[in-house]
Amino acid sequence: MAVVLALAAAFAYGLSDFVGGLASRRTSAWPVAFVGAVAAFAGAVLLALTTDGSPTRDDLLWGALAGVGSGTGGAFLYRGLAAGRMGVVAPISAVGAALLPVAVGVATGERPEFLVWFGILAAVPGIWLVSREPGGTGDVAAGILDGVLAGVGFGLLFAAMGQVPEEAGFTPLAVAQGVAVVGVALTAAVLGGRWVPYDASQAWGALAGLLATAAALAFLLATQSGLLTIASVVTSLYPAVTIALAALVLRERIHGSQGVGLLLCGVAVGLVAAA
């Protein structure tokens, strides 16, 4: 069940990125991101209000830390995109999002089976290859820094959400999404971006945000029914979903290295599921 839920999270995150990316192409990324964050917060609040849960202060703090990770990861990812360093930032951040929670899971006592470790060994290069956009421009050194910081942020999001127990309900998730709204606005302001929505097309960010809430919910449930190690690695395969959707819907070309990455991602899912 944990693998199924994590796959659902990966699909929802990948679809969210696809929708948000399309909207950003037609307008500006920051307003789309802000609308998405607000919609994600609204969806999480609705979940929290309509379900039972008794979160402790620690649970809420884990949620807030997850929100900080989400805001930080998104900020450096957007900075890399704006500077034309996406081909460097995206793969590093995606790998970081997978590896940091694995390290946390192992440090807190999780011991995955050998097949899971083989799956991780296949997933890491798969995530890298499928996220890598050949022919990227910009400062590579600065792109590495942005990628590492984005990966730490997304990894922190996954690792912190993985500490929320089932009895806490979904209030910690709402806290995380609320902190992320503030993070998007503050980061855009600091980087000189215009985050206040000004065009009707930016409303597509709401769909991306609701999909992100669904993804976060599926990931949270995956960590509560299985290992953080497994949930984080499978969920981090979301770039493969985005690339596949771009190929199917937009007829975008899949580069050779990305094809190899998709194959490795499939192998990783098979190994983890077999365990």
Coordinates of C-alpha atoms in Angstrom, one line a residue:
M1 CA 0.0 0.0 0.0
A2 CA 2.9 2.4 0.8
V3 CA 4.2 1.9 -2.8
V4 CA 0.8 2.5 -4.3
L5 CA 0.3 5.7 -2.3
A6 CA 3.8 6.9 -3.1
L7 CA 3.2 6.3 -6.8
A8 CA -0.1 8.3 -6.5
A9 CA 1.9 11.1 -4.9
A10 CA 4.5 10.9 -7.7
F11 CA 1.8 11.1 -10.4
A12 CA 0.0 14.0 -8.7
Y13 CA 3.3 15.9 -8.2
G14 CA 4.2 15.3 -11.8
L15 CA 0.8 16.4 -13.1
S16 CA 0.9 19.4 -10.9
D17 CA 4.3 20.4 -12.3
F18 CA 3.0 19.8 -15.8
V19 CA 0.0 22.1 -15.3
G20 CA 2.0 24.7 -13.4
G21 CA 4.7 24.7 -16.1
L22 CA 2.2 25.2 -18.9
A23 CA 0.6 28.1 -17.1
S24 CA 4.0 29.7 -16.4
R25 CA 5.0 29.5 -20.0
R26 CA 2.1 31.6 -21.0
T27 CA 2.5 34.2 -18.3
S28 CA 4.8 34.6 -15.3
A29 CA 6.0 31.8 -12.9
W30 CA 5.7 33.6 -9.6
P31 CA 2.0 34.5 -9.7
V32 CA 1.2 30.9 -10.8
A33 CA 3.3 29.6 -7.9
F34 CA 1.5 31.9 -5.5
V35 CA -2.0 31.0 -6.7
G36 CA -1.0 27.3 -6.5
A37 CA 0.3 27.7 -3.0
V38 CA -3.0 29.4 -1.9
A39 CA -5.1 26.7 -3.5
A40 CA -2.9 24.0 -1.9
F41 CA -3.4 25.7 1.5
A42 CA -7.2 25.9 1.0
G43 CA -7.3 22.2 0.0
A44 CA -5.3 21.2 3.1
V45 CA -7.5 23.3 5.4
L46 CA -10.6 21.7 4.0
L47 CA -9.1 18.2 4.7
A48 CA -8.2 19.2 8.2
L49 CA -11.6 20.6 9.0
T50 CA -13.5 17.6 7.6
T51 CA -11.4 14.8 9.2
D52 CA -10.5 13.8 12.7
G53 CA -7.1 14.4 14.2
S54 CA -5.4 15.3 17.5
P55 CA -2.1 16.9 16.5
T56 CA 0.5 17.7 19.2
R57 CA 2.7 20.8 19.2
D58 CA 5.5 18.7 17.8
D59 CA 3.3 17.5 14.9
L60 CA 2.5 21.1 14.1
L61 CA 6.1 22.1 14.2
W62 CA 7.0 19.2 11.8
G63 CA 4.3 20.6 9.5
A64 CA 5.8 24.1 9.7
L65 CA 9.3 22.8 9.0
A66 CA 7.9 20.9 6.0
G67 CA 6.4 24.3 4.8
V68 CA 9.8 25.9 5.2
G69 CA 11.4 23.2 3.1
S70 CA 8.7 23.5 0.4
G71 CA 9.2 27.3 0.2
T72 CA 13.0 27.1 0.2
G73 CA 13.1 24.3 -2.4
G74 CA 10.7 26.2 -4.7
A75 CA 12.6 29.4 -4.3
F76 CA 16.0 28.1 -5.4
L77 CA 14.3 26.0 -8.2
Y78 CA 12.7 29.2 -9.5
R79 CA 15.9 31.1 -9.2
G80 CA 17.7 28.5 -11.3
L81 CA 14.9 28.5 -13.9
A82 CA 14.9 32.3 -14.1
A83 CA 18.7 32.3 -14.7
G84 CA 18.5 29.6 -17.4
R85 CA 20.2 27.0 -15.2
M86 CA 17.3 24.5 -15.1
G87 CA 19.3 21.8 -16.8
V88 CA 21.6 21.8 -13.8
V89 CA 19.2 22.7 -11.0
A90 CA 16.4 20.3 -11.7
P91 CA 18.3 17.0 -11.6
I92 CA 20.4 17.9 -8.5
S93 CA 17.2 19.1 -6.7
A94 CA 15.3 15.9 -7.6
V95 CA 18.1 13.6 -6.4
G96 CA 18.4 15.6 -3.2
A97 CA 14.7 15.3 -2.6
A98 CA 15.1 11.5 -2.8
L99 CA 18.4 11.0 -0.8
L100 CA 17.9 13.3 2.2
P101 CA 14.7 11.5 3.4
V102 CA 16.5 8.2 2.9
A103 CA 19.3 9.3 5.1
V104 CA 16.8 10.5 7.7
G105 CA 14.9 7.2 7.5
V106 CA 18.0 5.1 8.0
A107 CA 19.2 7.4 10.8
T108 CA 15.9 6.9 12.6
G109 CA 16.1 3.1 12.5
E110 CA 14.6 2.1 9.1
R111 CA 16.2 -0.9 7.5
P112 CA 14.9 -1.5 4.0
E113 CA 15.2 -4.8 2.3
F114 CA 18.0 -5.5 -0.2
L115 CA 15.6 -5.2 -3.2
V116 CA 14.7 -1.7 -2.0
W117 CA 18.3 -0.7 -1.9
F118 CA 18.7 -1.9 -5.5
G119 CA 15.7 0.1 -6.4
I120 CA 17.3 3.2 -4.8
L121 CA 20.4 2.5 -6.8
A122 CA 18.3 2.5 -10.0
A123 CA 16.2 5.5 -9.0
V124 CA 19.0 8.0 -8.3
P125 CA 20.5 7.9 -11.8
G126 CA 17.0 7.6 -13.3
I127 CA 15.8 10.7 -11.5
W128 CA 19.0 12.6 -12.6
L129 CA 18.7 11.5 -16.3
V130 CA 15.0 12.1 -16.7
S131 CA 15.3 15.6 -15.1
R132 CA 18.3 16.6 -17.1
E133 CA 17.5 19.0 -19.9
P134 CA 20.4 18.8 -22.5
G135 CA 21.7 22.1 -23.8
G136 CA 21.1 24.2 -20.7
T137 CA 22.7 27.6 -20.4
G138 CA 23.7 29.8 -17.5
D139 CA 26.4 29.7 -14.8
V140 CA 26.9 26.0 -14.1
A141 CA 28.6 26.6 -10.7
A142 CA 25.7 28.8 -9.5
G143 CA 23.3 26.2 -10.9
I144 CA 24.9 23.5 -8.7
L145 CA 24.5 25.7 -5.6
D146 CA 20.8 26.4 -6.5
G147 CA 20.2 22.7 -7.1
V148 CA 21.8 21.6 -3.8
L149 CA 19.8 24.1 -1.9
A150 CA 16.6 23.3 -3.7
G151 CA 17.2 19.6 -3.0
V152 CA 17.8 20.2 0.6
G153 CA 14.5 22.1 0.8
F154 CA 12.4 19.4 -1.0
G155 CA 14.2 16.7 1.0
L156 CA 13.3 18.6 4.2
L157 CA 9.7 18.7 3.1
F158 CA 9.6 15.0 2.7
A159 CA 11.6 14.2 5.8
A160 CA 9.5 16.5 8.0
M161 CA 6.2 15.3 6.7
G162 CA 7.3 11.7 7.3
Q163 CA 7.5 12.4 11.1
V164 CA 3.7 13.2 11.3
P165 CA 1.8 10.3 12.8
E166 CA -1.6 9.1 11.7
E167 CA -3.4 10.3 14.8
A168 CA -2.3 13.9 14.1
G169 CA -4.8 14.1 11.2
F170 CA -4.2 16.7 8.4
T171 CA -3.7 19.9 10.4
P172 CA 0.1 19.6 10.1
L173 CA -0.4 19.4 6.4
A174 CA -2.4 22.6 6.4
V175 CA 0.3 24.3 8.5
A176 CA 2.9 23.2 6.0
Q177 CA 0.9 24.6 3.1
G178 CA 0.2 27.9 4.9
V179 CA 3.9 28.4 5.6
A180 CA 4.6 27.7 2.0
V181 CA 2.2 30.5 0.9
V182 CA 4.2 33.0 2.9
G183 CA 7.4 31.5 1.7
V184 CA 6.5 32.0 -2.0
A185 CA 5.5 35.6 -1.5
L186 CA 8.5 36.5 0.6
T187 CA 11.0 34.8 -1.7
A188 CA 9.5 36.4 -4.8
A189 CA 9.7 39.8 -3.1
V190 CA 13.3 39.3 -2.1
L191 CA 14.3 38.1 -5.6
G192 CA 12.4 41.0 -7.2
G193 CA 9.6 38.9 -8.8
R194 CA 6.0 40.0 -9.2
W195 CA 3.9 37.5 -7.3
V196 CA 0.5 39.2 -7.1
P197 CA -1.7 37.6 -9.8
Y198 CA -2.6 40.0 -12.6
D199 CA -3.9 37.7 -15.5
A200 CA -6.8 35.3 -15.7
S201 CA -4.5 32.6 -17.1
Q202 CA -2.7 32.5 -13.8
A203 CA -5.7 30.9 -12.3
W204 CA -4.5 27.6 -13.7
G205 CA -2.1 27.7 -10.7
A206 CA -5.1 26.7 -8.6
L207 CA -5.4 23.3 -10.3
A208 CA -1.6 22.8 -9.9
G209 CA -2.0 23.7 -6.2
L210 CA -4.9 21.3 -5.6
L211 CA -2.9 18.5 -7.3
A212 CA 0.0 19.3 -5.0
T213 CA -2.2 19.0 -2.0
A214 CA -3.4 15.6 -3.3
A215 CA 0.3 14.6 -3.7
A216 CA 1.2 15.7 -0.2
L217 CA -1.7 13.8 1.2
A218 CA -0.8 10.6 -0.6
F219 CA 2.8 11.0 0.5
L220 CA 1.8 11.5 4.1
L221 CA -0.4 8.4 4.0
A222 CA 2.4 6.5 2.4
T223 CA 4.9 7.3 5.2
Q224 CA 2.2 6.4 7.8
S225 CA 1.7 3.0 6.2
G226 CA 5.3 2.2 5.3
L227 CA 8.9 3.3 5.4
L228 CA 9.9 6.9 4.8
T229 CA 12.8 5.5 2.8
I230 CA 10.4 3.8 0.3
A231 CA 7.8 6.6 0.2
S232 CA 10.4 9.4 -0.5
V233 CA 12.3 7.5 -3.3
V234 CA 9.1 6.5 -5.1
T235 CA 7.5 9.9 -4.8
S236 CA 10.7 11.6 -6.0
L237 CA 10.2 9.8 -9.4
Y238 CA 7.7 12.6 -10.2
P239 CA 9.9 14.2 -12.9
A240 CA 9.4 11.1 -15.0
V241 CA 5.6 11.7 -14.9
T242 CA 6.1 15.3 -16.1
I243 CA 8.4 14.3 -18.9
A244 CA 6.0 11.5 -20.0
L245 CA 3.0 13.9 -20.0
A246 CA 5.0 16.5 -22.0
A247 CA 5.7 13.8 -24.6
L248 CA 2.2 12.5 -24.8
V249 CA 0.2 15.7 -24.6
L250 CA 2.6 18.3 -26.1
R251 CA 4.5 15.9 -28.4
E252 CA 7.8 17.1 -26.9
R253 CA 10.8 15.0 -27.8
I254 CA 12.3 12.7 -25.2
H255 CA 16.1 12.9 -25.4
G256 CA 18.1 9.6 -25.3
S257 CA 19.3 10.2 -21.8
Q258 CA 15.8 10.9 -20.6
G259 CA 14.6 7.7 -22.2
V260 CA 17.2 5.8 -20.2
G261 CA 16.1 7.7 -17.1
L262 CA 12.5 6.6 -17.6
L263 CA 13.6 3.0 -18.0
L264 CA 15.6 3.2 -14.7
C265 CA 12.7 4.8 -12.9
G266 CA 10.5 1.9 -14.1
V267 CA 13.1 -0.6 -12.8
A268 CA 13.3 1.2 -9.5
V269 CA 9.5 1.0 -9.0
G270 CA 9.5 -2.7 -9.9
L271 CA 12.2 -3.5 -7.4
V272 CA 10.7 -1.5 -4.6
A273 CA 7.3 -3.0 -5.2
A274 CA 8.7 -6.5 -5.4
A275 CA 10.2 -6.1 -1.9

